XYZ file of C-alpha atoms in Angstrom:
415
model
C -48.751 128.963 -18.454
C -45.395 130.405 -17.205
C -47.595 131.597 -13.498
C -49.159 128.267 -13.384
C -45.958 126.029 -13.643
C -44.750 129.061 -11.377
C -47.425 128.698 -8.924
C -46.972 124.522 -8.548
C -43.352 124.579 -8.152
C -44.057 126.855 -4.671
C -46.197 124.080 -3.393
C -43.749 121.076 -3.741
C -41.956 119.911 -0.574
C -38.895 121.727 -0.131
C -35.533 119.660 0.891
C -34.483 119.746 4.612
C -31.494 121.844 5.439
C -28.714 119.719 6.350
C -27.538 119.133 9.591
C -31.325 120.025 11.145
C -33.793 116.838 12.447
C -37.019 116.454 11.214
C -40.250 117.958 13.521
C -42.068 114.511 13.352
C -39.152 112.268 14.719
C -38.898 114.668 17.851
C -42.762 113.278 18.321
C -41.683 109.367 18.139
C -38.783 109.762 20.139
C -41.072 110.827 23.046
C -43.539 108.449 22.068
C -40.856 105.678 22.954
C -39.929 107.301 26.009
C -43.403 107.091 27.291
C -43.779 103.651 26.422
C -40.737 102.311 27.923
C -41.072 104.252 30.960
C -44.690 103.134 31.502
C -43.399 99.353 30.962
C -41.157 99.878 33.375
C -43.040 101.539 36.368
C -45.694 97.835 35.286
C -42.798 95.337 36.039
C -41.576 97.498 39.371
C -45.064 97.467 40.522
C -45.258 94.892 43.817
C -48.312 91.435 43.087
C -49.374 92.838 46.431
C -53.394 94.277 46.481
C -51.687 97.676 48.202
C -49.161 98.362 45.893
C -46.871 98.398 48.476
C -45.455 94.679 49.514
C -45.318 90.982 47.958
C -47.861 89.285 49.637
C -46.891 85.999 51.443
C -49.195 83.273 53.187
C -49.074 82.448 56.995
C -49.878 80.441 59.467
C -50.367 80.638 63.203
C -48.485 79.177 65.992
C -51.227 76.138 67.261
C -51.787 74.246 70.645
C -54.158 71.535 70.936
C -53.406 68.157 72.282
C -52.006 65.784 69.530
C -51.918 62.389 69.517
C -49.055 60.140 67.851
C -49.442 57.014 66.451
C -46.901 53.959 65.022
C -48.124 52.523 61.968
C -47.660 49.062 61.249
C -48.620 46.202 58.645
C -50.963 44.109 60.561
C -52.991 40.479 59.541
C -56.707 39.669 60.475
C -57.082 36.614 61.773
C -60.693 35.089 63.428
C -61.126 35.327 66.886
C -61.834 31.625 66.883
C -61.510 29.369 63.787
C -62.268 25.484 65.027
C -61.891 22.421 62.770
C -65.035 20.244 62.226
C -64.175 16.762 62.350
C -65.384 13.129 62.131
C -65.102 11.710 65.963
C -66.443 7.894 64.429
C -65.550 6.072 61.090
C -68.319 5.798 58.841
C -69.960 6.801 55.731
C -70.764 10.104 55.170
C -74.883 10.280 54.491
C -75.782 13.585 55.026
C -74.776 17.551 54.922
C -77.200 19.514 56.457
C -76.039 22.997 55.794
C -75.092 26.001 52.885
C -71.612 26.604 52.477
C -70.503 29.340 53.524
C -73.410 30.807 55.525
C -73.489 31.077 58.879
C -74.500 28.295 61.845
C -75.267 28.111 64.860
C -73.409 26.025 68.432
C -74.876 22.882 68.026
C -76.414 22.270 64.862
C -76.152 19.299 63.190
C -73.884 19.443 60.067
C -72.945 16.394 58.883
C -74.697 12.584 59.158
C -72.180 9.390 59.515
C -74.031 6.271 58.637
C -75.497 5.477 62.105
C -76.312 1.564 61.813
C -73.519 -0.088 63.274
C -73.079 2.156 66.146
C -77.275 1.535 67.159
C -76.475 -1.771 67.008
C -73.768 -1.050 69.277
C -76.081 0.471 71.559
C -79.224 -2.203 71.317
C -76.578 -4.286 72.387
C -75.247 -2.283 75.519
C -78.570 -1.954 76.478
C -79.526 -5.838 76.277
C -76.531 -6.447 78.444
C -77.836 -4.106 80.862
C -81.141 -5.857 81.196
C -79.074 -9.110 81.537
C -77.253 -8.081 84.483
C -80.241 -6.467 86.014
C -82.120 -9.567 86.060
C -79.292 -11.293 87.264
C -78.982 -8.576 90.514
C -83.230 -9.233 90.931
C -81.724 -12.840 91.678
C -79.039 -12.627 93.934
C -80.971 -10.187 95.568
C -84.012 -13.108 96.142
C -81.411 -15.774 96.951
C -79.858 -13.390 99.695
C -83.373 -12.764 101.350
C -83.890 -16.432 101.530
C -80.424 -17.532 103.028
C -80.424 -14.875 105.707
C -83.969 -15.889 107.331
C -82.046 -19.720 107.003
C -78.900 -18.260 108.354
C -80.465 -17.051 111.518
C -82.358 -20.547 112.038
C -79.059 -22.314 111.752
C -80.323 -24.010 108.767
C -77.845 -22.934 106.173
C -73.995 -22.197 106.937
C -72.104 -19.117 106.460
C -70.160 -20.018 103.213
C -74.300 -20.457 102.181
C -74.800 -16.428 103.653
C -71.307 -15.044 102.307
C -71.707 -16.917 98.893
C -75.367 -15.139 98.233
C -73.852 -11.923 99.325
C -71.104 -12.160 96.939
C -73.266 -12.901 94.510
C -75.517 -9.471 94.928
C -72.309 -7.385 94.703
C -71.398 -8.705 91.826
C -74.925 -8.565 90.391
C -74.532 -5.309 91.425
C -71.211 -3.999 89.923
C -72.274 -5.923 86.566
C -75.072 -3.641 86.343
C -72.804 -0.417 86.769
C -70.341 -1.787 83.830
C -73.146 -2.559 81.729
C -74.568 1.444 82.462
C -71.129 2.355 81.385
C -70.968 0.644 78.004
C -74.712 1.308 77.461
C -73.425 5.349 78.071
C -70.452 4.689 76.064
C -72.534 3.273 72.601
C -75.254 6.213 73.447
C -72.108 8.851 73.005
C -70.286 7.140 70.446
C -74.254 6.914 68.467
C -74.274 10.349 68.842
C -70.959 11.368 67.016
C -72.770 10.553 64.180
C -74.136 13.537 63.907
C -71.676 15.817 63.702
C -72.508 19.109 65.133
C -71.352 22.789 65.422
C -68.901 23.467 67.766
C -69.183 27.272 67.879
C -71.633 29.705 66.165
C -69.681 31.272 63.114
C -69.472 31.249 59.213
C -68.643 27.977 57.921
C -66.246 26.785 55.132
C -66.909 24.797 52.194
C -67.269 20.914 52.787
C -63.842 19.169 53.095
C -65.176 15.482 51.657
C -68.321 14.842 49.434
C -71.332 12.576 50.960
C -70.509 8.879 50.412
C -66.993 9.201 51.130
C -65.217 7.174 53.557
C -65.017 9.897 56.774
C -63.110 9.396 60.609
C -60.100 7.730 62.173
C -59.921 5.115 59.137
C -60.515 8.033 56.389
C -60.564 11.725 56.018
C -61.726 13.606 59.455
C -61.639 16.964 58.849
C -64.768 17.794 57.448
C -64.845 21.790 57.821
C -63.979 24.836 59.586
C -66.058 27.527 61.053
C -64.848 30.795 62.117
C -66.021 33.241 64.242
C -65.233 36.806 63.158
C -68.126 38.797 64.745
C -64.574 40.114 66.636
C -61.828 39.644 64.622
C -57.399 40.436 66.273
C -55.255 42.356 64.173
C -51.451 40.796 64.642
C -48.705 42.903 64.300
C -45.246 43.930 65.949
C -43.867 46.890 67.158
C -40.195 47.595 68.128
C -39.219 47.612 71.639
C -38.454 51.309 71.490
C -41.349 52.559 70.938
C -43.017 49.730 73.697
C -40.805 51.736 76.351
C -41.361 55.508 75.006
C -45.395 54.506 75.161
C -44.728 53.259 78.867
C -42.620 56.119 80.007
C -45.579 58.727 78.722
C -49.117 58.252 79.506
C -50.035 55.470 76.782
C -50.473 51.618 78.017
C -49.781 49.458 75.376
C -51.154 46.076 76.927
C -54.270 46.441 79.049
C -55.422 43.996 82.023
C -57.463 40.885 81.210
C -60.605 42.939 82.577
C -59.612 45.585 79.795
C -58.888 48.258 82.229
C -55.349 50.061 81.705
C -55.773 51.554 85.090
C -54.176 55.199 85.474
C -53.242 54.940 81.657
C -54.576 55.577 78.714
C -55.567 52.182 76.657
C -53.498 52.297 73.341
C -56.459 52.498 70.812
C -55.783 50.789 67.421
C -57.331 51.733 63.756
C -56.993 49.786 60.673
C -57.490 50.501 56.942
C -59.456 48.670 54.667
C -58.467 47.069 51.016
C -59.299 50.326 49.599
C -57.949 52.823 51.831
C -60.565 54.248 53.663
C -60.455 53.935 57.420
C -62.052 51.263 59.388
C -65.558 53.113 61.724
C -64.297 51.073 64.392
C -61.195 51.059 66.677
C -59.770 48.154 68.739
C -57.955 47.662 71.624
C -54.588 46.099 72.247
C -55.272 42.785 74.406
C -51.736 41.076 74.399
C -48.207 42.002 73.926
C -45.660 38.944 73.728
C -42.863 39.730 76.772
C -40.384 38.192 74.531
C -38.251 40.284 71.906
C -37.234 38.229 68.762
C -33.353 38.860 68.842
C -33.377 38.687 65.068
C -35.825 41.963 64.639
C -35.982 43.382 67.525
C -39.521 43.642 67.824
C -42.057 41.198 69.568
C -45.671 40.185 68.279
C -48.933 42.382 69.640
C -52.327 41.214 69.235
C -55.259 43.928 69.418
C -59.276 42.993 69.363
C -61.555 44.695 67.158
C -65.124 44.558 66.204
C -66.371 43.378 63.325
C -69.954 43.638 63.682
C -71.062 43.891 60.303
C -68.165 40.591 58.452
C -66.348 43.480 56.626
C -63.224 42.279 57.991
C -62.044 39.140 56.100
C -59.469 36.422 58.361
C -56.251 36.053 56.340
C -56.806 40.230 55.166
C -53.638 42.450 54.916
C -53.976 45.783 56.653
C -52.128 48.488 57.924
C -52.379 49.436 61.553
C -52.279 52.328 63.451
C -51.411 52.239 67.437
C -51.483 55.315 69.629
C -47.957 55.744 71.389
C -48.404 58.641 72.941
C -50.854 61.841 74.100
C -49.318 65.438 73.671
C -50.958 68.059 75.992
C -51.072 71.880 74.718
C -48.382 71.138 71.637
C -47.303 73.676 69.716
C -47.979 72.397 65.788
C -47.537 74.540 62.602
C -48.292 73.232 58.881
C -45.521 71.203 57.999
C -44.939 72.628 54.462
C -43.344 75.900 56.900
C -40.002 74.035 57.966
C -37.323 74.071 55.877
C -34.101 71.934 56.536
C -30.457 72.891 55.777
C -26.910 71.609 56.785
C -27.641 73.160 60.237
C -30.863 71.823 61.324
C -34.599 73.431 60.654
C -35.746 76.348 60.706
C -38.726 78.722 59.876
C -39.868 82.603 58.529
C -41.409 84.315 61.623
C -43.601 87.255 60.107
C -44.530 89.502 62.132
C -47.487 92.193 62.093
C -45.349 94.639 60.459
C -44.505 92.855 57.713
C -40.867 92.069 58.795
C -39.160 88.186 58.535
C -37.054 86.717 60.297
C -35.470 83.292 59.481
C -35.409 81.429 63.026
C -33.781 78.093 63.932
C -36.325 75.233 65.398
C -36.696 72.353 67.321
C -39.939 69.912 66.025
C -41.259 66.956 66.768
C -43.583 64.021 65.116
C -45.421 64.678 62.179
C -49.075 64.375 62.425
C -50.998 64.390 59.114
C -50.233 67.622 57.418
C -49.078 69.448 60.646
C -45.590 69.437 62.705
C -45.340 69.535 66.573
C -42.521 72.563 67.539
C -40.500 71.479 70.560
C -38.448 74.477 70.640
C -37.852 78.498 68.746
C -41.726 79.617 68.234
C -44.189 80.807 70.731
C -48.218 80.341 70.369
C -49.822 83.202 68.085
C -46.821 83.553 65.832
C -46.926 84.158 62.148
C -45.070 81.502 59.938
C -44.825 81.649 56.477
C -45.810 78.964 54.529
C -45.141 80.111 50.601
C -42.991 82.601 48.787
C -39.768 80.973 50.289
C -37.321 82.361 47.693
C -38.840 85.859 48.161
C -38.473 85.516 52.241
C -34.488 84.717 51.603
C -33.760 88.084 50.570
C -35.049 89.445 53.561
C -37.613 91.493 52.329
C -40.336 93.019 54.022
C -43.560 91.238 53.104
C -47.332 91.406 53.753
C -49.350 88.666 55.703
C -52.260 87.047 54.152
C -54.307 84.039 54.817
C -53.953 83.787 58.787
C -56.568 81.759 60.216
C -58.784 82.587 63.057
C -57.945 79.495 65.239
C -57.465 76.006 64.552
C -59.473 73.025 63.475
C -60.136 71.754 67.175
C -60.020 74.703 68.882
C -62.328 76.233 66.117
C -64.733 72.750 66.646
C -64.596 73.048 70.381
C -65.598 76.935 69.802
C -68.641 75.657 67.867
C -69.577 72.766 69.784
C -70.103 75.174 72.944
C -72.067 78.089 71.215
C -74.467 75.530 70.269
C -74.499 74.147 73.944
């Protein structure tokens, strides 16, 4: 028993010598070394794909020709809108037509109770036959006075007094063709008929009502919007800047804008989307209102298919001016401090440089540069708090070209 107990007492874990470390914390220690050291080396590494740089998205330097346009709030109104009225008093018998629909120059619309003015006519026409009949005699009692005359059996007062009497004959049956064309035209007022060829409102007065200069006379209106103007107004800035460039804001009656470019106008419709057609601007008032500064233009636009609705609210776009070979960049690449603009040139090598510029108008998402860039350049378009510490960088994202150079590219391989 006394070598067993001996024997179990030499296995049991013997007590560390003070003052010496363990073995097995020398082994976690450089466990946490690793560890930290690898986490480290992870949050140093750079996002770009080579390991070597941040990666930061360009843009190149454009030219293309870029057009500017004003953009105004604009009203439709109908190229002609024309009142249908009652031209004779009467009672209204008849409406011949669907509201709303459309109708055609000279159809008949509306019926005014046509008795009285036939009678008017019957009676015209009686009168006429009176006074013809009554010419047919002084014209017999003339031929038989003049063979008298000459035989010295009647007098002159006889000859001048038949005479007379044939010219008045005569004139009696003019007035009477007058009154007879008078009742004919007055007759025919009662049916009242389409002025133009257009869509036509809803009835003004009901059938039986009392209608023309003794009771209501406007009876409808028709409008013809198969070309609808756009009015809007423009300040008399911009009217001069278009003038001085190569835009003509008002055109010639013929619509030719002779050496200058004819100031094409687009509208929107109620829900956004752009209208297929453009007009043209057709009149510009010469006077300025003093109390806006801007004077009323009127442009003409197709509306072929009634989309565009007289009385409509739209907003309308006018070209001002034509930029040749304009120098544009994404618009998102200028920044603005208390010293103007200015962009990140990156070049090939990766190096930025912040450089003051000069821009122009705005056209969609794109910028015109007047001044500080050259065409081909690299701007940087992301990543701006990265590209203030002037760090060295690597480009990514740079186009080939373009959207109309790239178009124009395509358009003649296929050619």
């Amino acid at each position: 028993m006394g070598d067993l107990k001996d024997r179990a007492d030499g296995f049991a874990p013997q007590p560390a010598k003070k003052g010496c470390f363990p073995r097995w914390g020398f082994i976690l220690a450089g466990v946490l070394v690793i560890v930290v050291l690898s986490v480290w080396l992870l949050l140093r590494k750079p996002a770009s794909g080579s390991g070597l740089l941040p990666e930061v998205r360009v843009a190149l330097v454009d030219t293309a020709r870029v057009d500017v346009y004003g953009e105004y709030e604009g009203s439709i109104r109908a190229r002609q809108s024309v009142e249908v009225t009652a031209r004779v008093e009467g009672i209204l018998e008849k409406m011949l037509f669907k509201e709303g629909s459309f109708v055609t120059k000279g159809q008949t619309l509306f019926v005014i109770d046509p008795k009285l003015y036939q009678a008017q006519v019957d009676r015209a026409l009686a009168q006429l036959d009176r006074a013809k009949a009554l010419e047919d005699k002084a014209t017999r009692d003339l031929n038989r006075i003049r063979p008298l005359y000459t035989q010295k059996a009647a007098s002159q007062l006889d000859l001048d007094n038949a005479e007379a009497a044939l010219e008045c004959a005569q004139a009696d049956v003019e007035i009477c063709k007058v009154d007879l064309l008078e009742a004919q035209i007055t007759l025919g007022y009662t049916r009242v008929a389409a002025p133009i060829s257009g869509y036509i409102s809803e009835r003004m007065v009901d059938v039986g009502a009392l209608v023309g200069p003794g009771g209501r006379s406007l009876l409808a209106t028709i409008v013809r919007s198969d070309t609808v103007m756009v009015d809007f107004s423009m300040t008399s800035l911009e009217y001069l800047k278009s003038k001085d460039r190569d835009v003509n804001i008002r055109c010639e009656d013929d619509g030719e804008c002779l050496d200058r470019l004819p100031s094409y106008v687009t509208i929107t419709l109620a829900d956004g989307s752009e209208y297929p057609y453009r007009g043209i601007v057709d009149f510009a008032d010469p006077v300025v209102d003093t109390k806006s500064g801007t004077f009323s233009v009127r442009a003409e636009m197709p509306n072929p298919e009634g989309r565009l609705l007289p009385g409509e609210k739209t907003k309308v776009r006018v070209l001002l001016d034509v930029l040749e070979d304009a120098m544009t960049i994404p618009a998102v690449a200028v920044r603005d401090d208390e010293d103007g603009s200015y962009v990140y040139v990156v070049s090939a090598d990766g190096s930025v440089e912040s450089r003051p510029v000069s821009v122009g108008e705005k056209v969609g998402d794109r910028i015109v540069v007047e001044k500080g860039l050259a065409p081909g350049e690299m701007v940087a378009v992301d990543r701006f708090e990265l590209l203030s510490e002037a760090v060295d960088v690597t480009p990514v994202g740079i186009p080939v070209k373009h959207n109309s150079e790239r178009k124009s590219k395509q358009s003649e391989e296929r050619k």
